[in-house]
Coordinates of C-alpha atoms in Angstrom, one line a residue:
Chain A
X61 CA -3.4 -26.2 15.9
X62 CA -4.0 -23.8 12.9
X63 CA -1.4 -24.5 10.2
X64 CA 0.9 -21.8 9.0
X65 CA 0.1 -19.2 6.0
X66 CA 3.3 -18.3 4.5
X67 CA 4.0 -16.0 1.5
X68 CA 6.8 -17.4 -0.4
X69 CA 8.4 -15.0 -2.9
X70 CA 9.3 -16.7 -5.9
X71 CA 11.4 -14.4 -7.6
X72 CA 11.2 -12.3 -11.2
X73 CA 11.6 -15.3 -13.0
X74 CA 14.6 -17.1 -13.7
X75 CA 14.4 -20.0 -11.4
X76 CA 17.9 -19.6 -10.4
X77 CA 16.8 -16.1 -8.6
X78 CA 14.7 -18.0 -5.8
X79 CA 16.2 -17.9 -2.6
X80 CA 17.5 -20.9 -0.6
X81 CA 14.9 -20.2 2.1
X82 CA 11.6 -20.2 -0.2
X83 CA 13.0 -23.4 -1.3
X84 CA 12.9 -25.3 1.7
X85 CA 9.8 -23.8 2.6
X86 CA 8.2 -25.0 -0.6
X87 CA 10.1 -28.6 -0.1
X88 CA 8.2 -28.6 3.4
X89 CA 5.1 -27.4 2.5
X90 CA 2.5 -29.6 2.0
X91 CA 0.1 -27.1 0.4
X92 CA 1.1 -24.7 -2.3
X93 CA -1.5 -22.6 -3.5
X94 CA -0.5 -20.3 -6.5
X95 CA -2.7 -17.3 -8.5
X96 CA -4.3 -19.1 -11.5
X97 CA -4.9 -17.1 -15.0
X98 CA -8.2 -17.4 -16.1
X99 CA -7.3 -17.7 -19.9
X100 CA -5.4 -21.3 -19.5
X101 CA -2.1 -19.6 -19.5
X102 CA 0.5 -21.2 -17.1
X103 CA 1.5 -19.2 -14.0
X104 CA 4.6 -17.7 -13.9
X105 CA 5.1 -18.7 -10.5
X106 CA 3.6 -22.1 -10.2
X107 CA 6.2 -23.2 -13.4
X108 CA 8.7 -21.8 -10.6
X109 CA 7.9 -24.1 -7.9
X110 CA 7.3 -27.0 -10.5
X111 CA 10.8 -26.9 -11.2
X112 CA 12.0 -27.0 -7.9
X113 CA 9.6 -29.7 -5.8
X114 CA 7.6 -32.8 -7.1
X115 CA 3.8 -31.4 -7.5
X116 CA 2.3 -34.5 -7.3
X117 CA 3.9 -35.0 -4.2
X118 CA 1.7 -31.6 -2.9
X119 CA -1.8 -30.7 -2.4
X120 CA -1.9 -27.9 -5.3
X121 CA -4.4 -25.5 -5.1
X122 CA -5.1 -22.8 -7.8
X123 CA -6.2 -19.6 -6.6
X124 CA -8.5 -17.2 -9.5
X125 CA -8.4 -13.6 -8.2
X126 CA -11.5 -11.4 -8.8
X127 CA -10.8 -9.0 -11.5
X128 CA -14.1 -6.8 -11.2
X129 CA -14.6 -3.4 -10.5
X130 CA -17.9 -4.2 -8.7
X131 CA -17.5 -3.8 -4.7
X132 CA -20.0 -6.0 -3.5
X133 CA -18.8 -8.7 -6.1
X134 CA -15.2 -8.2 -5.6
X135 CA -16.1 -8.9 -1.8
X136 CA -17.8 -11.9 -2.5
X137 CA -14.8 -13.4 -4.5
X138 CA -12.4 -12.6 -2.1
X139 CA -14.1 -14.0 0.7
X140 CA -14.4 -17.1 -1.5
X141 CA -10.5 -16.9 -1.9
X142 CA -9.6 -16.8 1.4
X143 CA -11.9 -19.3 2.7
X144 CA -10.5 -21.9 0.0
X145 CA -7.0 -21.4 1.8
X146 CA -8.6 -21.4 5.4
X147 CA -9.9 -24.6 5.1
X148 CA -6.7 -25.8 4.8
X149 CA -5.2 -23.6 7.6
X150 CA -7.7 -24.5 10.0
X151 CA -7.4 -28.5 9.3
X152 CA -3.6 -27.5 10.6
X153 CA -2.0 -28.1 7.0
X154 CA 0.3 -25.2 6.4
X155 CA 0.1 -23.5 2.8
X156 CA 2.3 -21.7 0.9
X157 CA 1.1 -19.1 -1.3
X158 CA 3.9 -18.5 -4.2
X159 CA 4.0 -14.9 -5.6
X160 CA 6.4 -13.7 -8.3
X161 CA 8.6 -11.3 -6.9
X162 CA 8.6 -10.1 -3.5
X163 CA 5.2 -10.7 -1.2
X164 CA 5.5 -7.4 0.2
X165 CA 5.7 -6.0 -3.3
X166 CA 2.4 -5.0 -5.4
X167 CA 1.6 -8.6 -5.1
X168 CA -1.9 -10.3 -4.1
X169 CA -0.7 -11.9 -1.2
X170 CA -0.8 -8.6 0.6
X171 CA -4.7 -9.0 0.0
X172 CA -4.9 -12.8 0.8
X173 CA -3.2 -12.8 4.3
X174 CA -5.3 -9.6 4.7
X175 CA -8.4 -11.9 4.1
X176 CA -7.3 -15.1 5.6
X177 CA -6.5 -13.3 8.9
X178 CA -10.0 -11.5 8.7
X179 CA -11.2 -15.3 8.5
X180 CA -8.6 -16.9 11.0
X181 CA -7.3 -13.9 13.3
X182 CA -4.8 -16.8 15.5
X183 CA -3.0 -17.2 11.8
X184 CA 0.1 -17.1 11.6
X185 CA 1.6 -15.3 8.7
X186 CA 5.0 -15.5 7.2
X187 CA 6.4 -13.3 4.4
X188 CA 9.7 -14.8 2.8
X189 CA 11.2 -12.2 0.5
X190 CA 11.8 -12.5 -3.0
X191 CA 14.2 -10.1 -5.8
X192 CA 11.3 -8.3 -7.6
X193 CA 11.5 -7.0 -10.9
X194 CA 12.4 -4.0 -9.6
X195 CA 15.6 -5.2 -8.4
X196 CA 16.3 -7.8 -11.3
X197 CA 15.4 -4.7 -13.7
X198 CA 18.8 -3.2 -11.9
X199 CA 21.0 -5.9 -12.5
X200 CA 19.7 -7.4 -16.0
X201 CA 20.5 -3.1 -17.3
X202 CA 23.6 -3.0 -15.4
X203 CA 21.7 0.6 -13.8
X204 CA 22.5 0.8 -10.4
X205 CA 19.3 2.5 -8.9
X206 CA 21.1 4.3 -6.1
X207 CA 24.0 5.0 -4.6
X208 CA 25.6 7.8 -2.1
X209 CA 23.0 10.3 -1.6
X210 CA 20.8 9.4 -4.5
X211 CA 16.9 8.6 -3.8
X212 CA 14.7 5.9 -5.8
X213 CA 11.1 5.8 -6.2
X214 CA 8.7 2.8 -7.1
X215 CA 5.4 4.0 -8.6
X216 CA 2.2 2.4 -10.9
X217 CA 2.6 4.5 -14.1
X218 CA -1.0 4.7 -14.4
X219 CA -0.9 7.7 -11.3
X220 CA -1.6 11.4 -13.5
X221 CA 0.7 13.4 -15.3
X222 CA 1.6 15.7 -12.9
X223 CA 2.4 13.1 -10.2
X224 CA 4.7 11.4 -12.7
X225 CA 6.5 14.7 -13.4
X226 CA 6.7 15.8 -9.7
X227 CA 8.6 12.0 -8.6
X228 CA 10.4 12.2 -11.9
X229 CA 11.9 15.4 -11.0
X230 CA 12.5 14.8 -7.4
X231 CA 14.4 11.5 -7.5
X232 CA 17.5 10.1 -9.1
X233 CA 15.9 7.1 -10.6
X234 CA 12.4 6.1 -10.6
X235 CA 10.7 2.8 -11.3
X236 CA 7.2 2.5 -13.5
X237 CA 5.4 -0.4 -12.7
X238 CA 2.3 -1.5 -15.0
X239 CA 3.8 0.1 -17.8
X240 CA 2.3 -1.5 -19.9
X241 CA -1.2 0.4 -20.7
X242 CA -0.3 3.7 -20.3
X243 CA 3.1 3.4 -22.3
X244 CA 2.1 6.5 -24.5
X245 CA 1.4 8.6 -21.8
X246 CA 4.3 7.5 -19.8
X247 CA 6.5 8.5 -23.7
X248 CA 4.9 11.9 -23.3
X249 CA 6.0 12.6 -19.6
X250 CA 9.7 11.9 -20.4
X251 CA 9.8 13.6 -23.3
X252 CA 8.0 17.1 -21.8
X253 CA 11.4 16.3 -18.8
X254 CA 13.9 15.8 -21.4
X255 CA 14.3 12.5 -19.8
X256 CA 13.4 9.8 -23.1
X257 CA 17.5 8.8 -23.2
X258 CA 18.0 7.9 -19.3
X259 CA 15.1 5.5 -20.1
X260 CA 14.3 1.9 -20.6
X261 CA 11.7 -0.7 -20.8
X262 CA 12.1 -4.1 -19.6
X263 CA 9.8 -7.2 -20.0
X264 CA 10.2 -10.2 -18.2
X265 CA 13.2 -9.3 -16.4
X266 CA 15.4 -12.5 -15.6
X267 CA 12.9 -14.9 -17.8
X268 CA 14.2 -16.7 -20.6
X269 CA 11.5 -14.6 -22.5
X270 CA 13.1 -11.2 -20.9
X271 CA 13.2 -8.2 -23.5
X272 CA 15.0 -5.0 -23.1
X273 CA 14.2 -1.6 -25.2
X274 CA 16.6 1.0 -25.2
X275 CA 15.2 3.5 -27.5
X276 CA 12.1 4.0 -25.6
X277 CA 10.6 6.3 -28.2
X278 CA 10.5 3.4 -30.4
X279 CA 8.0 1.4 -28.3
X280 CA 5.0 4.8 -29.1
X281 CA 1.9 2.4 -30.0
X282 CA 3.3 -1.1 -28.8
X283 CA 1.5 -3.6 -27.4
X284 CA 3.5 -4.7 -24.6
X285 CA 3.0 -7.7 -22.3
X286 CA 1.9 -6.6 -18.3
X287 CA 4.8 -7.3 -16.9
X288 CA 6.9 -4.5 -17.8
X289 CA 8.6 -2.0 -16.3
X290 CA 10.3 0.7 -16.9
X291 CA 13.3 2.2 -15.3
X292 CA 14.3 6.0 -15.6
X293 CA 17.6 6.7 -14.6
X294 CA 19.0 10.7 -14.3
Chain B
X34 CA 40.7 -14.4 -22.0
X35 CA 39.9 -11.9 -19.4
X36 CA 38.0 -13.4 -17.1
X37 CA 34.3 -12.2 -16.1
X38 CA 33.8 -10.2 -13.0
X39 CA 30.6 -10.9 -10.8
X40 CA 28.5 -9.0 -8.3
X41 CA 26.9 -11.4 -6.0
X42 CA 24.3 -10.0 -3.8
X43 CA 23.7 -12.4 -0.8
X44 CA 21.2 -11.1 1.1
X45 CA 19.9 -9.1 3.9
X46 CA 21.8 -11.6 7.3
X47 CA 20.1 -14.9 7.0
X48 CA 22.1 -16.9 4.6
X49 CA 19.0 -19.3 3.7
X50 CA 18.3 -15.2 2.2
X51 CA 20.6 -16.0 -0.4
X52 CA 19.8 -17.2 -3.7
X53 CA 20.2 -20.9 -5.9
X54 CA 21.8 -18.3 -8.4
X55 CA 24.5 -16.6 -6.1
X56 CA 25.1 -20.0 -4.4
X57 CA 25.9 -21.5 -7.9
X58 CA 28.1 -18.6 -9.1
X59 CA 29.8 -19.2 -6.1
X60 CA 30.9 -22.5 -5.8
X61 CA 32.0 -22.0 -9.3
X62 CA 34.3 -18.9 -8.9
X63 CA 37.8 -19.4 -7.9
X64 CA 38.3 -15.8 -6.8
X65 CA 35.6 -14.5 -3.9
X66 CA 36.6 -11.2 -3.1
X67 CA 34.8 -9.5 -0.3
X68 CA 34.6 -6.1 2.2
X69 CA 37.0 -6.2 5.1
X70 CA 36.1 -4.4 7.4
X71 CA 39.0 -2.0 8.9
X72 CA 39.1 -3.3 13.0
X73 CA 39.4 -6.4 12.7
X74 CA 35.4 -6.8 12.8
X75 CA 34.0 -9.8 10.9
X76 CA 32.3 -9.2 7.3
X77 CA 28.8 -10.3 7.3
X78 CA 28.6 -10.7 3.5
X79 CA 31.7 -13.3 3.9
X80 CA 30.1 -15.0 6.9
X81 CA 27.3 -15.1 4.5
X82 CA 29.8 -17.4 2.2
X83 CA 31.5 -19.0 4.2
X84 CA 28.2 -20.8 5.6
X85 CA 28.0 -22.2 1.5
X86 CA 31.1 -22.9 0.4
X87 CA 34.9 -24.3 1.7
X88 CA 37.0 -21.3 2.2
X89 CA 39.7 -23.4 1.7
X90 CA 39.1 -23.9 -1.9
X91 CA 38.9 -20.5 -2.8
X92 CA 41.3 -17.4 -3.4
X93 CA 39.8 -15.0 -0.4
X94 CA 40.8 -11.6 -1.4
X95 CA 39.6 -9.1 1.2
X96 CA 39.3 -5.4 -0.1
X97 CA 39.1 -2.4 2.1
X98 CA 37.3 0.1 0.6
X99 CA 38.6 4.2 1.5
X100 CA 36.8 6.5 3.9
X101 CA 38.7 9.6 3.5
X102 CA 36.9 12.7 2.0
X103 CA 39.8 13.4 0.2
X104 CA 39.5 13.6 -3.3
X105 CA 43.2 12.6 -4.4
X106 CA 43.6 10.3 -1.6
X107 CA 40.1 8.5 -2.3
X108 CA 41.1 8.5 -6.1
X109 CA 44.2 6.8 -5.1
X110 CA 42.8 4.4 -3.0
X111 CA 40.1 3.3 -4.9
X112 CA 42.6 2.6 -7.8
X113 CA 44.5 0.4 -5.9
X114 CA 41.2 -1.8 -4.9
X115 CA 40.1 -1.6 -8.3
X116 CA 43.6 -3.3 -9.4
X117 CA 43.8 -5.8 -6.7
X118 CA 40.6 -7.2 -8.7
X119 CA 41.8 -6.5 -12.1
X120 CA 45.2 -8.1 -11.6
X121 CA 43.0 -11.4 -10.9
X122 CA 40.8 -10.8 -14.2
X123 CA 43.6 -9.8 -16.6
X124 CA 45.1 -13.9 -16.2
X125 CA 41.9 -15.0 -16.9
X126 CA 40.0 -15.4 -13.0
X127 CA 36.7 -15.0 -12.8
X128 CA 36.0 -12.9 -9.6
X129 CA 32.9 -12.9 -7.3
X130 CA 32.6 -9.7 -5.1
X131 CA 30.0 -10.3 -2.6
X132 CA 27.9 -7.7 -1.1
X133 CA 25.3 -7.2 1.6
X134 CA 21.8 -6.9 0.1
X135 CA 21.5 -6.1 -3.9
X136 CA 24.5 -4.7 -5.9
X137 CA 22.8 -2.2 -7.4
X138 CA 21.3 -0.5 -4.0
X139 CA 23.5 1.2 -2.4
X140 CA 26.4 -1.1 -2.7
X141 CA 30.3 -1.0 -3.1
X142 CA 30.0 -2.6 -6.2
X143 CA 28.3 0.2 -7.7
X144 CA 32.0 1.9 -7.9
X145 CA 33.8 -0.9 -7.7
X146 CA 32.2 -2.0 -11.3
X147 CA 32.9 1.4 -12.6
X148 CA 36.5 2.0 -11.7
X149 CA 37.9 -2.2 -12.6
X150 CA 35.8 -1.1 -15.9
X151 CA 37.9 1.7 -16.4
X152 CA 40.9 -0.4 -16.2
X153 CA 39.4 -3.3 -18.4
X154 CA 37.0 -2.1 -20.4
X155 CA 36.4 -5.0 -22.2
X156 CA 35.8 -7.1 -19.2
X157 CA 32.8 -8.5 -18.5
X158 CA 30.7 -7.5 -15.4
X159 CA 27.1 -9.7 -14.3
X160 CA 25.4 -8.1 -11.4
X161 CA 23.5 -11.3 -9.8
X162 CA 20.5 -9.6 -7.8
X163 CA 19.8 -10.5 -4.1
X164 CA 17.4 -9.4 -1.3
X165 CA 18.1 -6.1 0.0
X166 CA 17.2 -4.9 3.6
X167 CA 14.6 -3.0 2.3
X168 CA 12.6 -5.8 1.1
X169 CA 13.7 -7.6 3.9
X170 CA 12.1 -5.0 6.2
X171 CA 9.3 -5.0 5.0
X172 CA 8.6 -8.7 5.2
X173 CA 9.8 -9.2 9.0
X174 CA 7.3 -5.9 10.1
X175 CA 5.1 -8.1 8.0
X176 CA 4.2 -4.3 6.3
X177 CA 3.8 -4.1 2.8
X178 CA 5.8 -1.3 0.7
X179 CA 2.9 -1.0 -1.9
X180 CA -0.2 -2.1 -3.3
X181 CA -2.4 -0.9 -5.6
X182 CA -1.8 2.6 -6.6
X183 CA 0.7 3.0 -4.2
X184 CA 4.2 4.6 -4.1
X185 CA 7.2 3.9 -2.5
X186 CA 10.5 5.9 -1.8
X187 CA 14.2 4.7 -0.7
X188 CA 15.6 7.5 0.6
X189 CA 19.1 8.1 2.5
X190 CA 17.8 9.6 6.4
X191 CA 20.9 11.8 5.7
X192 CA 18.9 13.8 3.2
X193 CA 17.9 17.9 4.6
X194 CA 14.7 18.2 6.8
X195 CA 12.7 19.8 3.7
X196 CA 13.9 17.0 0.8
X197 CA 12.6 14.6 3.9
X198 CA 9.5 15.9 4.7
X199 CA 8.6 16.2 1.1
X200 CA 9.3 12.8 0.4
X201 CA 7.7 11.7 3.4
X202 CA 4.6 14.0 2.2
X203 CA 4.1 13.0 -0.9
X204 CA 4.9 8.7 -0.8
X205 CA 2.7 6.0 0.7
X206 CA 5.6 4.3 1.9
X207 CA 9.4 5.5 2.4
X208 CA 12.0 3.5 3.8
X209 CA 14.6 5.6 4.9
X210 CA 18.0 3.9 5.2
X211 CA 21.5 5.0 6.6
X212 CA 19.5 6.4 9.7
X213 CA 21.5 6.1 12.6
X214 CA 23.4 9.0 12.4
X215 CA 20.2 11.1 11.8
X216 CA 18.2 9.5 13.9
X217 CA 16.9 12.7 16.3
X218 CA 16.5 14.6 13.2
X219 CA 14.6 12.4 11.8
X220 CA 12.7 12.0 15.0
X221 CA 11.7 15.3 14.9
X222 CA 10.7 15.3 11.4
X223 CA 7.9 12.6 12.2
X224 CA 6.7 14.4 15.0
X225 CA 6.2 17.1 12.7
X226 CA 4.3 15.2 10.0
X227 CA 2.3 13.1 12.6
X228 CA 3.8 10.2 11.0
X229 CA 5.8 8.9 14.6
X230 CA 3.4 5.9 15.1
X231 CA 3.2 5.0 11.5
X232 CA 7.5 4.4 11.9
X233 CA 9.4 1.0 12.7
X234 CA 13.3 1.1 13.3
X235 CA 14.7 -2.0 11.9
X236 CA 18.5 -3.4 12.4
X237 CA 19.8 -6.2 10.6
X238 CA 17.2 -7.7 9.6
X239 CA 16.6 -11.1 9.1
X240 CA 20.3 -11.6 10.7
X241 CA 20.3 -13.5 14.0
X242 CA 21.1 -10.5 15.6
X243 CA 17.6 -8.4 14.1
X244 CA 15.7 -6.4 16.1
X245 CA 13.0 -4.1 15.6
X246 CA 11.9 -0.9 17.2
X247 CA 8.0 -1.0 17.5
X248 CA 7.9 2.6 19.7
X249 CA 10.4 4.8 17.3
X250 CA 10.5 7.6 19.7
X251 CA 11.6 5.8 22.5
X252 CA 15.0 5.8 20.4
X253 CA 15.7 9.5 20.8
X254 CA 19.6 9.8 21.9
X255 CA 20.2 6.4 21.4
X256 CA 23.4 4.7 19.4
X257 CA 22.3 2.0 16.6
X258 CA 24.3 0.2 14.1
X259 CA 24.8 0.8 10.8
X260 CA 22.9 -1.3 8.9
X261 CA 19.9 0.2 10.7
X262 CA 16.9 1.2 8.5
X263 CA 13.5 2.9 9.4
X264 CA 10.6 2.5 7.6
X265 CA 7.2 5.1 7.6
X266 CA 4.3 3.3 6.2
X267 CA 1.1 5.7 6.4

């Protein structure tokens, strides 16, 4: 029997905002496999789980996803990703793979079950939801993102100008994910809309390292961690 | 010492959905006030809590929130649920309204916040984030809402044919939510884009009583529940 592959959202990262279910999946799980930063920094998510279920009492298995732009290596990695979880699957061990937020979410577990089922098409493949930052973003502002007849958006503020100015205009709030790089740009677009007051940036929503900016315009030329967001509310 | 006034999302249905945050808040809350519905219909979100903590040991105050499209009547009604809250806070309660989903999506707590503000504004009001059926959706289709460079819209189905098309046109992804009212309009509005195959009709989901609508256009005419969302992934 093939175990299961389940993708266990973990939350934005206060421990506290993991639900009851990822919980128990993660207690009953005897494989956790969690994205691994190159650089010896500590995953987000795996210091999630570690506070929840006794590692050593768990086959942990850290997962380094390629970075390069290079197809034929990128397929290469990737295929050595998901194989690394097969073998497990196919020995009938079930693994969790812990993302931070939601899996369904900009996260690289869309890729992995993508890859795994490629690999083991009889997989089964479970997605428990997590709050994303998006969500957390809401609450930690006290901005509700809609309500009534009002419309939200979620979109990577690396897309152009002109798309960021057309889903700007057209909805009552709109989310910029991967703020981070293109911060200036992102400055420029609010301010051509008249928009730079309904704005804020928000790093590590939820975390005990969570930062909030609400003059925007101050942040022109800051060097801002990658996970932040910002949230533009009419 | 006024005391502090919480919104507790609890999820999409399945209480496991709800989070070791919420849960905590709570068991510690004395006051759990909650949606009643008007005919005598049970409240999911207190179903929800009543699976975590003893009834018994709490104040359950049940709020019905107005209808009417009266402006003065509405007002007047809304004032009166806003001070069956305050009354609890101004002796120094802490309450905990629960809600369906997130609190800051679509959610009563969205006005209730704003009008026990306006009676108390120096009280203090902690949205607690939880899983909204849009997130939920997206992991029980087991489709993801975006990845990569992609965008994704919330959008009420009660929108105008054009603002829907548009927003259909120009996202990867839209979940559109309050559909069951709509739902031949909306119909008709895939047909017209091409998109009807790329749509999944979802009710409840993750609640025991879930179910999911693979062939959308076999739903033309038919009567669906509220809390019945579709999402268009292209």
């Amino acid at each position: 029997m093939t175990g299961r592959f389940y993708g266990v959202g973990v939350g934005p990262g206060d421990p506290e905002l993991i639900t009851v279910k990822a919980y128990r999946v993660l207690k009953e799980t005897p494989v956790i496999a969690y994205p691994k930063k190159r650089r010896g920094s500590r995953s987000y998510a795996l210091d999630i789980v570690e506070s929840y279920v006794d590692a050593h009492a768990k086959t942990l298995v850290g997962l380094v996803f390629p970075m390069t732009k290079d197809a034929t290596v990128l397929a290469r990695e990737w295929d050595r990703t998901a194989q690394t979880v097969a073998e497990y699957l196919v020995r009938g061990e079930d693994v969790a793979f812990v993302t931070e937020g939601d899996p369904m979410l900009y996260s690289t577990f869309i890729h992995l079950a993508r890859t795994v089922t490629d690999k083991i098409p009889d997989v089964t493949v479970t997605a428990i939801p997590g709050i994303s930052s998006v969500t957390a973003s809401a609450s930690v502002l006290g901005w509700p993102l809609a309500d009534g007849d009002e419309t939200v958006a979620v979109v990577p503020a690396t897309a152009d100008r002109e798309r960021l100015k057309t889903l700007l205009s057209l909805h009552d709030a709109v989310v910029l994910v991967k703020v981070a790089k293109v911060l200036d740009v992102v400055l420029e677009v609010l301010e051509d809309l008249g928009l730079t007051d309904r704005a804020r940036v928000v790093t590590q929503a939820t975390h005990q390292a969570e930062r909030i900016w609400t003059r925007v315009e101050e942040l022109s030329g800051a060097e801002l961690p990658y996970l932040t967001l910002m949230v533009v509310k009419k």
